[in-house]
Coordinates of C-alpha atoms and ligand atoms in Angstrom, one line a residue:
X1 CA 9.0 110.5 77.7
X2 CA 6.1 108.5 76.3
X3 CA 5.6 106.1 73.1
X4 CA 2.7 106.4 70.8
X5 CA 1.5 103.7 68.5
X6 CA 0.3 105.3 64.8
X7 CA -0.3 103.5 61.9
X8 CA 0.4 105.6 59.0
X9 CA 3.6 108.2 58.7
X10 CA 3.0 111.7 61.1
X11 CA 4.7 114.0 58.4
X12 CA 5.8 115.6 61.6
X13 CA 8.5 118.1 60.9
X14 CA 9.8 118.1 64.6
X15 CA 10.1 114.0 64.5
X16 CA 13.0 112.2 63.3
X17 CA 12.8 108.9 61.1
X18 CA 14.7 106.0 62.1
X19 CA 14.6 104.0 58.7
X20 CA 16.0 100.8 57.7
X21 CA 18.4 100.9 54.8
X22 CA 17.7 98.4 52.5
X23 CA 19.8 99.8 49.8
X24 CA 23.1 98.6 51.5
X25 CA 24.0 95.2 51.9
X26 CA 24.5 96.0 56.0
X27 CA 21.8 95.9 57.9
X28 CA 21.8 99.4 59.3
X29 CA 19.6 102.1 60.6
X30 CA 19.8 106.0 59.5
X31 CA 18.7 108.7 61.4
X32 CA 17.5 111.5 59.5
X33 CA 15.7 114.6 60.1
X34 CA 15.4 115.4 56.1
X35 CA 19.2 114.9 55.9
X36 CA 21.3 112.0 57.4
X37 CA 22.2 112.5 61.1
X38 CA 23.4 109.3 62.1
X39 CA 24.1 105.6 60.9
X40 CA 23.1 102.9 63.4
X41 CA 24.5 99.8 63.0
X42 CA 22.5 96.4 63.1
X43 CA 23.4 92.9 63.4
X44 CA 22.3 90.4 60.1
X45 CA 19.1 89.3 59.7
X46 CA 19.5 85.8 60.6
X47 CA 22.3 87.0 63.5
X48 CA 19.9 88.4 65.6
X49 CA 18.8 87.2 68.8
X50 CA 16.6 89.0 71.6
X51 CA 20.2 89.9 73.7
X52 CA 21.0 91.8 70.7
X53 CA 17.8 93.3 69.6
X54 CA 17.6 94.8 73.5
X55 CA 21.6 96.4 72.4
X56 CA 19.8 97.4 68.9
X57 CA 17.1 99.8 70.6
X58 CA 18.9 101.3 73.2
X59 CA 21.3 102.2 71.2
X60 CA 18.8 104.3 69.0
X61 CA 17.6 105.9 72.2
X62 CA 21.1 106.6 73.5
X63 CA 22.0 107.9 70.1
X64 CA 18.8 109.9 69.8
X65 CA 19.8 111.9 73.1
X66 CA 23.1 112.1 72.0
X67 CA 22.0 114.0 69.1
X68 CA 19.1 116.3 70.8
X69 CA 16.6 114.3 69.2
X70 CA 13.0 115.5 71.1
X71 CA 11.0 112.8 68.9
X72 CA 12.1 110.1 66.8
X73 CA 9.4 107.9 64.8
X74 CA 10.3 104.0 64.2
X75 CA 9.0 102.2 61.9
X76 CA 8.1 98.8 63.5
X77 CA 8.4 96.7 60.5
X78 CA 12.4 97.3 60.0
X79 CA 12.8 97.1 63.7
X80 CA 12.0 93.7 63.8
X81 CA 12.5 93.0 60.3
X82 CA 15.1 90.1 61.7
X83 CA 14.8 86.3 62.7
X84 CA 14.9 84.9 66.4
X85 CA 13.0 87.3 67.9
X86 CA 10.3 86.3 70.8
X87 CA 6.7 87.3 70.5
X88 CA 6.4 89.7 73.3
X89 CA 8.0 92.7 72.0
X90 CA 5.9 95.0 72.6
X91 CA 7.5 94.9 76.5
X92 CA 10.6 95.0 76.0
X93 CA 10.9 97.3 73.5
X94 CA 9.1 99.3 76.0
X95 CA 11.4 98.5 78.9
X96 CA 14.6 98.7 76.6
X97 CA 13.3 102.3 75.8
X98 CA 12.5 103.7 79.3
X99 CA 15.9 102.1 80.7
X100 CA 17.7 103.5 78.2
X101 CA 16.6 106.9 78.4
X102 CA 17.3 106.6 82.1
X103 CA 19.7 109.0 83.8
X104 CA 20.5 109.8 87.8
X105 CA 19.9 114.0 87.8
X106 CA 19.4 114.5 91.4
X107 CA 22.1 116.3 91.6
X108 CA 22.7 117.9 88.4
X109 CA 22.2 121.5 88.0
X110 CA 20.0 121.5 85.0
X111 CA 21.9 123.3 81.8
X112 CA 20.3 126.2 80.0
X113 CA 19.4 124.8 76.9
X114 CA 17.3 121.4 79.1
X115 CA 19.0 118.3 79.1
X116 CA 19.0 115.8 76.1
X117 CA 15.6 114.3 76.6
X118 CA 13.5 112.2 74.1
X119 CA 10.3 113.6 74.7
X120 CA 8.6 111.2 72.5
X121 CA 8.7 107.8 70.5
X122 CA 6.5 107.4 67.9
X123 CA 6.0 104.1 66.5
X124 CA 4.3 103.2 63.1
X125 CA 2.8 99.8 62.5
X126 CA -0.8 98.1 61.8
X127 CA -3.3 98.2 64.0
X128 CA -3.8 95.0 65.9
X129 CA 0.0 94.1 64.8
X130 CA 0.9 91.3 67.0
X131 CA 4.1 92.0 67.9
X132 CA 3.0 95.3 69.2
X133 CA 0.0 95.0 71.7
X134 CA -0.7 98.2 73.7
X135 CA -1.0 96.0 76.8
X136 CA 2.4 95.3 76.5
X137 CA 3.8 98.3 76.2
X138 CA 2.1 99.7 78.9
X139 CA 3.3 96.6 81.0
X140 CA 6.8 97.4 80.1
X141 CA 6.6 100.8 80.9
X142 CA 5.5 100.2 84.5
X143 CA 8.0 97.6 85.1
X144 CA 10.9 99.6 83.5
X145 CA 9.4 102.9 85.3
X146 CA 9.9 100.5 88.5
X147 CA 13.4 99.4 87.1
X148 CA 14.5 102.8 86.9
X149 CA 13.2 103.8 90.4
X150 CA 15.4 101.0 92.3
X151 CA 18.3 102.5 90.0
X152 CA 17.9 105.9 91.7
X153 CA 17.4 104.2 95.2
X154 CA 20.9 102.4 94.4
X155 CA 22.6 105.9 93.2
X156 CA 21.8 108.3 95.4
X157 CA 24.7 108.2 97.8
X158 CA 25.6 107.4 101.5
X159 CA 24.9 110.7 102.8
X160 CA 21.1 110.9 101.6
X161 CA 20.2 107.2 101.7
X162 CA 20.8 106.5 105.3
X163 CA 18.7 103.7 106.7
X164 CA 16.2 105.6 107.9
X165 CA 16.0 107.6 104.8
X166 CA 15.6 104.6 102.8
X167 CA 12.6 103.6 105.2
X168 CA 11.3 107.1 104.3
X169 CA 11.9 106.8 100.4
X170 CA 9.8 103.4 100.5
X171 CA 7.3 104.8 102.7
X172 CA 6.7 107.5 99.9
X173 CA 6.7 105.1 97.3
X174 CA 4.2 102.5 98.4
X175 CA 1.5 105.7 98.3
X176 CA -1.5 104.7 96.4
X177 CA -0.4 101.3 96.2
X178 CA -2.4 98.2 98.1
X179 CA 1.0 97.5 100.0
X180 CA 1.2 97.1 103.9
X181 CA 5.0 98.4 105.7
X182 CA 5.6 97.8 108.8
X183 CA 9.2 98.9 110.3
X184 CA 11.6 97.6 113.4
X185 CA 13.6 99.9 114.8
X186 CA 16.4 98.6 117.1
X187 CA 14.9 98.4 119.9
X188 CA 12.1 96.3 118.4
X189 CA 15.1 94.0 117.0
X190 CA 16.4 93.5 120.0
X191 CA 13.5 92.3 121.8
X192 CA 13.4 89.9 118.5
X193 CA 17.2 88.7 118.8
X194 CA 18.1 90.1 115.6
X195 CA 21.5 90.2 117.0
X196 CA 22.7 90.0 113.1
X197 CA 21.6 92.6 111.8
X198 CA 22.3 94.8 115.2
X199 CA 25.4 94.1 115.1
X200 CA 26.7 94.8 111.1
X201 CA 25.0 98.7 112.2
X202 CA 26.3 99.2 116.0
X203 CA 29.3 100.9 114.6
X204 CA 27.2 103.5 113.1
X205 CA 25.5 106.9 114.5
X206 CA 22.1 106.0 111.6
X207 CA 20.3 103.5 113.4
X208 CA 19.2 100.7 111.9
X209 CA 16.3 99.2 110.6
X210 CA 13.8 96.2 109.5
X211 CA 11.5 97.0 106.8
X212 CA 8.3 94.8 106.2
X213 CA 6.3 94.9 102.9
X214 CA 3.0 92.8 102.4
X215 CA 1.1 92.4 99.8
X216 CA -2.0 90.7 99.5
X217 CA -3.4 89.9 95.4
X218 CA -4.4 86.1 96.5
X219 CA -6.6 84.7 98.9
X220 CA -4.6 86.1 102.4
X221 CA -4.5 81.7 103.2
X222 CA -2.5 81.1 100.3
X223 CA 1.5 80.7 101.0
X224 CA 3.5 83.9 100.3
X225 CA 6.4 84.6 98.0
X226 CA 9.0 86.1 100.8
X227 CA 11.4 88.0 98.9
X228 CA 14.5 89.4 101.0
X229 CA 16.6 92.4 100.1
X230 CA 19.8 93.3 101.6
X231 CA 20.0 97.1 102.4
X232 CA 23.3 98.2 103.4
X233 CA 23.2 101.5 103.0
X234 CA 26.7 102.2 102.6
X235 CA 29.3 99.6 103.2
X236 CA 32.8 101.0 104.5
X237 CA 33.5 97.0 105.5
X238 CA 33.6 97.9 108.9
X239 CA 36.9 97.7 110.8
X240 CA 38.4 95.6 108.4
X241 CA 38.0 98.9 106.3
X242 CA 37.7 98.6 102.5
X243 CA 41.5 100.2 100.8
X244 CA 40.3 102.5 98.3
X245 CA 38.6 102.5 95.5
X246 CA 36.3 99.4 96.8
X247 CA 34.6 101.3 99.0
X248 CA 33.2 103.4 96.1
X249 CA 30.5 102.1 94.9
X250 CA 29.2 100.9 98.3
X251 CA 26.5 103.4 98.2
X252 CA 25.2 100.8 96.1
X253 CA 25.1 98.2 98.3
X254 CA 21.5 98.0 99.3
X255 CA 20.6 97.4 95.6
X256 CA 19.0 93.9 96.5
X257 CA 16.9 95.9 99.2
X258 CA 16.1 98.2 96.4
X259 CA 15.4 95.5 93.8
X260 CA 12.7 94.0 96.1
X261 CA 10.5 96.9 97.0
X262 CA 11.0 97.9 92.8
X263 CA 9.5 94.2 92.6
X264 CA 7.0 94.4 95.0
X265 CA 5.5 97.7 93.7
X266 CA 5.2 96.7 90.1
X267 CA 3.1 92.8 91.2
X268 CA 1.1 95.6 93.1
X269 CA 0.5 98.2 89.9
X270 CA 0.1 94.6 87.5
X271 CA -2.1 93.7 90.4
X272 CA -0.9 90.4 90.3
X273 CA -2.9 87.8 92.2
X274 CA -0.5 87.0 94.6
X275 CA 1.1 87.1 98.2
X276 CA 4.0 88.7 98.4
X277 CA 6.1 89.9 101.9
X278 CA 9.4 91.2 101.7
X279 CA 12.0 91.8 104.1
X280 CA 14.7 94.0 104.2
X281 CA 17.2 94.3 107.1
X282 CA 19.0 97.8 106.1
X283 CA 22.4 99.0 108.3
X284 CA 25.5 101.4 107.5
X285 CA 28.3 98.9 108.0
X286 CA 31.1 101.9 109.7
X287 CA 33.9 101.6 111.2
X288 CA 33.8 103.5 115.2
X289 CA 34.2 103.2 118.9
X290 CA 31.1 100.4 118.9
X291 CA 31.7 98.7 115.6
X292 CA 31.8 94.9 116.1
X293 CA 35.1 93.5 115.5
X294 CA 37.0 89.9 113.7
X295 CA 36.8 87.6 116.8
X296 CA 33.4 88.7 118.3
X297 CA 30.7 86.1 118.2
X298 CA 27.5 87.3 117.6
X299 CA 24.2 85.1 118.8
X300 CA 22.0 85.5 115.8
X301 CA 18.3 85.5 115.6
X302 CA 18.1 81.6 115.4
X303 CA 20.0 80.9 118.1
X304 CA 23.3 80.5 116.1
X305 CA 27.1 81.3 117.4
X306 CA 28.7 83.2 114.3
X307 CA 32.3 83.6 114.8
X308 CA 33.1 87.2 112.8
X309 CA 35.9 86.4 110.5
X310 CA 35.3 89.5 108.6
X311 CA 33.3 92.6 109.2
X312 CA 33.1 93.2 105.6
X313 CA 30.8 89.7 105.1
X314 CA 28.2 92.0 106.8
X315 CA 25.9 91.3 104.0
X316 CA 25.3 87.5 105.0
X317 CA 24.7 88.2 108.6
X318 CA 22.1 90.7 108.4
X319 CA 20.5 88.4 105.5
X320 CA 20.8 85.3 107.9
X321 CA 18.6 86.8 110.2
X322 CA 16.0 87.8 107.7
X323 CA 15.6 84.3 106.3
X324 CA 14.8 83.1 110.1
X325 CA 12.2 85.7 110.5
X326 CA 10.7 84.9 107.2
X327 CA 10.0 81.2 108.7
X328 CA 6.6 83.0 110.2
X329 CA 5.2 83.3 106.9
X330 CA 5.5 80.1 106.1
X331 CA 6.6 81.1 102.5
X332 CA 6.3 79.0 99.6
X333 CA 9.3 80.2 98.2
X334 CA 12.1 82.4 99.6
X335 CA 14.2 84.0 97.4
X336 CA 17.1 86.6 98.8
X337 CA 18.9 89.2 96.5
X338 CA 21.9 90.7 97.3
X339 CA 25.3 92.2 96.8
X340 CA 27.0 89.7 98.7
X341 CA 30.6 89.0 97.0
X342 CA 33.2 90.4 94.8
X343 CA 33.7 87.2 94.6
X344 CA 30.6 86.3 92.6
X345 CA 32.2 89.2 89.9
X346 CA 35.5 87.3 90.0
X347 CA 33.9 84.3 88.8
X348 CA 31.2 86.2 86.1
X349 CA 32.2 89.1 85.5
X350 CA 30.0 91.7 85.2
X351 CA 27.4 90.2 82.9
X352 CA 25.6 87.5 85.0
X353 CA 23.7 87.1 88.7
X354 CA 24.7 84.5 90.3
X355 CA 22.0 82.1 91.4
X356 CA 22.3 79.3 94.2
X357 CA 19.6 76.7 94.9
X358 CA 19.0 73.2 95.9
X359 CA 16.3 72.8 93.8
X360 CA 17.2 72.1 90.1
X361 CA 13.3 72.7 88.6
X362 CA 13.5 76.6 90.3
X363 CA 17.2 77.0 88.7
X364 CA 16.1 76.1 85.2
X365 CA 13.1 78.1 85.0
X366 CA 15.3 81.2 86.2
X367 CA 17.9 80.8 84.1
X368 CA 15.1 80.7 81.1
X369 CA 13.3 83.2 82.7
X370 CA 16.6 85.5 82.8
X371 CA 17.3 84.9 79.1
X372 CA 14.0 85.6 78.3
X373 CA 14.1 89.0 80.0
X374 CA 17.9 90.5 79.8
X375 CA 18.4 90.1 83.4
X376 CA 20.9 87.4 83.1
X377 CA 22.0 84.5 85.6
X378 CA 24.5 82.0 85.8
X379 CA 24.2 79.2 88.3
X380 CA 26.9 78.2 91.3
X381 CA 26.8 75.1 92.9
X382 CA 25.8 74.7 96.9
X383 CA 26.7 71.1 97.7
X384 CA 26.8 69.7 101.0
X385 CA 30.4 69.9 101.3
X386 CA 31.1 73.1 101.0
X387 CA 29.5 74.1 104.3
X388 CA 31.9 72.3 106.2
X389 CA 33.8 74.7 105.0
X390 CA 32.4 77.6 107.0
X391 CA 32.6 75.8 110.5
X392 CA 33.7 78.0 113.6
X393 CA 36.6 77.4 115.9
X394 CA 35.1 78.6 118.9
X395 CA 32.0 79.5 117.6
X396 CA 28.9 76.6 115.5
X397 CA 29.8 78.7 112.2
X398 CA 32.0 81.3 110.5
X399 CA 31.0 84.5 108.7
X400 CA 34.2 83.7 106.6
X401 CA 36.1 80.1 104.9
X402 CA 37.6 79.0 107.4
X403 CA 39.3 75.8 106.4
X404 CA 41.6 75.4 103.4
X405 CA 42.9 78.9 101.0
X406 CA 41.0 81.7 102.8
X407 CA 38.7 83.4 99.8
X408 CA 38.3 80.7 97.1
X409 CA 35.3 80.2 96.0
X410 CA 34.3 83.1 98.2
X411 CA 30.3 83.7 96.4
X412 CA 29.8 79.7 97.3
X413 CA 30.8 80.2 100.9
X414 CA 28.5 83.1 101.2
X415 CA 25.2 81.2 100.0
X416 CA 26.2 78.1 102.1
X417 CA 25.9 80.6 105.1
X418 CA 22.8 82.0 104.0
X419 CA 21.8 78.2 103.7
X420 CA 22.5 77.0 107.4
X421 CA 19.5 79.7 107.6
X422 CA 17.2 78.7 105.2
X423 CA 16.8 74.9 105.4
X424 CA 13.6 75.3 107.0
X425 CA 12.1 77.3 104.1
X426 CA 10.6 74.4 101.5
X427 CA 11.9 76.6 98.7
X428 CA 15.0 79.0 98.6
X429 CA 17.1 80.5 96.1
X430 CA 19.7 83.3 96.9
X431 CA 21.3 85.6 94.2
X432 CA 24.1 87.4 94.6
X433 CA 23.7 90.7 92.1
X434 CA 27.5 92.0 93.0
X435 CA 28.3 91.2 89.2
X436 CA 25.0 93.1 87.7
X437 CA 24.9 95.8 90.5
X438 CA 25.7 98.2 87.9
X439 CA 26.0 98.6 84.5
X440 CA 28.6 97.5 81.9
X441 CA 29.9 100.1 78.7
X442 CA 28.5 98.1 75.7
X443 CA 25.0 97.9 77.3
X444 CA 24.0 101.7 76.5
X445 CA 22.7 102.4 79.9
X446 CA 23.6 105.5 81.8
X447 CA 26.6 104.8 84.0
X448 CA 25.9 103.4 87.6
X449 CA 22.8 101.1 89.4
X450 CA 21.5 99.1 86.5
X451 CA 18.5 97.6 88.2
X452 CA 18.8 94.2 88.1
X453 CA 17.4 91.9 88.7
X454 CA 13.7 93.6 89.3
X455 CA 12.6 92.4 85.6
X456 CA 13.8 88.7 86.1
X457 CA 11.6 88.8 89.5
X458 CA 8.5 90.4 87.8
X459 CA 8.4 87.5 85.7
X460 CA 9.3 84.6 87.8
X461 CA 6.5 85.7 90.2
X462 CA 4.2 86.3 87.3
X463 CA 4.8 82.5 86.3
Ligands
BES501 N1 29.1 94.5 99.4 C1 30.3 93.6 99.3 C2 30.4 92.9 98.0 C3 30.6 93.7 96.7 C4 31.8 94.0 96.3 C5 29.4 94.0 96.0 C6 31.9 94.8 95.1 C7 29.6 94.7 94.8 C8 30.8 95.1 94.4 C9 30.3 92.6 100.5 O1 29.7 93.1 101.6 C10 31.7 92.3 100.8 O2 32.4 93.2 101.2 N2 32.1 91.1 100.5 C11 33.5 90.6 100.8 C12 33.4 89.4 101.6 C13 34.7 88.9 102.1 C14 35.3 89.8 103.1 C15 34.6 87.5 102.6 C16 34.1 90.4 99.4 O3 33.5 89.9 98.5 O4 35.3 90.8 99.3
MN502 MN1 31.1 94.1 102.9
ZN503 ZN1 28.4 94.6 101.5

């Protein structure tokens, strides 16, 4: 798939025209290859807004392969021939292309006649049109090329993304890149007391392990950006086994994991001139003869006594650990992504990350900066009292509420745990992805891993 930039009309036969009517008193687009294929609808001038202009082109891509369409050529003038559109189009036109034409094949036997793939967008506008700046689309194409490679990471399934494998999929990936990987097995964490993160993967026959990625774009004295991932690489919940169908999507549960090294490889291709480490503690959370069991107290990396409510609230524990061994950097800012709760989807549904931070400056400009983008956020409150919440009976702290209705407010109790770990770090914000681990059926993406929230950390480290 590639776009080209022309100024005047092709008069390719092969292409099809995606032309504004003007005719009609709806705004709509027609597809036509001489005749009319196919009427795309488009929201009122005046009723547009960038969530909706993002809808308004992957729809003509999805439509497009629908229909077998190899080329399509787009005028640029009716595409943004609306109000309330940003300036930088140019990028996210690009990335609403490339994630729309997305699709997991890995395991698709390829039909006879190819599958439906748009070969090429052509677009037509003015040269030096400033909507439309090459450098843009080529900066939208990396990041939504990087987009789409954490959306495979997140799809293929248990049996071929084993911790180990994932180590060996990001090992392959960095190639060619300026990034430095460094991985603890479990003997390694032992030595370090990473008695979290041992303990969410001693029920499973994959080892598990501690991956390490530095990258260097700044002077090396300047404070690093630590970005934690979680990376459970399936998540059965343990012995308090998930019924079905929850377990289902678990293959998906080191999306967060996946976002970060997405992340991490795009500052590196921008060549972004900054520090960046990130950490990702990756385990197969399995139920078996060595699991770790509700009751067990587990001595975590910091010294903590964590009282296991729950075996599935894996995901904080092996994040906990992460966010004390990020205290060696010295990080400027620490920011974790995870799917931590289903309780985070109870309260947002699927269309929003949750984001939880103390500091108020760092919410607002990610909530901005997640408009701005189409990675959205909604933010949850992490007050003081909450963690008393979360204290143990036997042990200092619970991996579970412990006080009051077990499971209210379940996303809040999870980032107050992640907090008893971070208050060293000057900076922290967690977000919990579980609503935006995959994608919804109006947002004409393919089916499964949808990515998030790679874009909204692109920017925010760009700024
Ligand atoms: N990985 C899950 C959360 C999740 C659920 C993500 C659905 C995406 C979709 C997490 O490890 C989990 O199981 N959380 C539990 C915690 C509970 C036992 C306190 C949950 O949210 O139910
Ligand atoms: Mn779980
Ligand atoms: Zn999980």
């Amino acid at each position: 798939m590639k776009i080209t930039v022309v100024d005047r009309r092709t008069g390719r036969k092969k292409c099809a025209s995606v032309v504004f009517d003007e005719k009609i008193r709806e705004n709509r687009f027609v597809v036509s290859n001489g005749k009319e294929l196919l009427v795309i609808k488009a929201p009122k001038r005046a009723d547009m807004t960038m969530r909706k202009w993002i809808i308004l082109v992957r729809t003509i891509i999805q439509e497009a392969k629908k229909y077998n369409l190899k080329c399509i050529e787009i005028v640029w003038k009716d595409l943004v021939n609306f109000d309330n559109l940003d300036s930088e189009l140019g990028q996210i036109f690009a990335e609403a292309v490339y994630m729309a034409h997305y699709e997991f094949r890995k395991y698709k036997t390829p039909p006879k006649e190819g599958f439906g793939d748009v070969a090429e967008v052509v677009v037509i506008a003015p040269k030096n049109t400033k909507t439309l700046k090459r450098q843009n689309i080529k900066k939208g194409i990396t990041i939504a090329t990087q987009v789409n490679f954490c959306r495979d990471l997140a799809n293929t399934p248990g049996c071929d993304m084993t911790p180990a494998r994932f180590v060996g999929a990001v090992r392959k990936a960095i190639k060619g890149t300026k990034i430095k990987m460094r991985v603890l097995d479990e003997k390694q964490m032992k030595r370090k007391k990473m008695h979290g993160v041992l303990a969410v993967g001693q029920g499973s026959k994959n080892q598990s392990r501690f991956i390490i990625l530095e990258y260097i774009g700044a002077n090396p004295r300047q404070k690093p950006v630590c970005l934690i991932g979680k990376g459970v690489t399936f998540d059965t919940g343990g012995i308090d086994t998930k019924p079905h169908p929850h377990a289902l999507d678990m293959m998906m549960d080191m999306s967060g994991g996946a976002a970060t090294v997405a992340t991490i490889i795009t500052v590196a291709k921008l060549k972004l001139k900054k520090n960046i480490v990130v950490l990702i503690p990756t385990v197969e959370n399995m139920p078996g003869g060595s699991s770790f069991k509700p009751g067990d107290i587990v001595k975590m990396m910091d010294g903590t006594h964590v009282e296991i409510g729950h075996t599935d609230a894996e995901g904080r524990l092996i994040l906990a650990d992460a966010l004390t061994y990020a205290k060696m950097y010295k990080p400027c800012t620490v920011i974790d992504v995870a799917t931590l709760t289903g309780a985070a989807m109870v309260a947002l549904g699927e269309r929003a990350s949750a984001i939880f931070t103390d500091d108020d400056d760092l919410a607002q400009k990610t909530l901005e900066t997640a408009e701005s983008v189409g990675d959205y956020a909604w933010r949850l409150p992490l007050w003081d009292e909450y963690s008393t919440e979360i204290t143990g009976n036997v042990g200092d702290i619970s991996n579970i509420r412990t006080k009051g209705q077990p499971g209210y407010g379940g996303a809040i109790t999870a980032a107050v745990f992640l907090k008893h770990f971070a208050k060293e770090h000057k900076q922290w914000m967690h977000i919990d992805i579980a609503p935006t681990m995959t994608a919804v059926f109006d947002e004409q993406l393919a089916k499964g891993a949808k990515g998030s929230p790679v874009r909204l950390l692109v920017k925010l480290l760009e700024q």
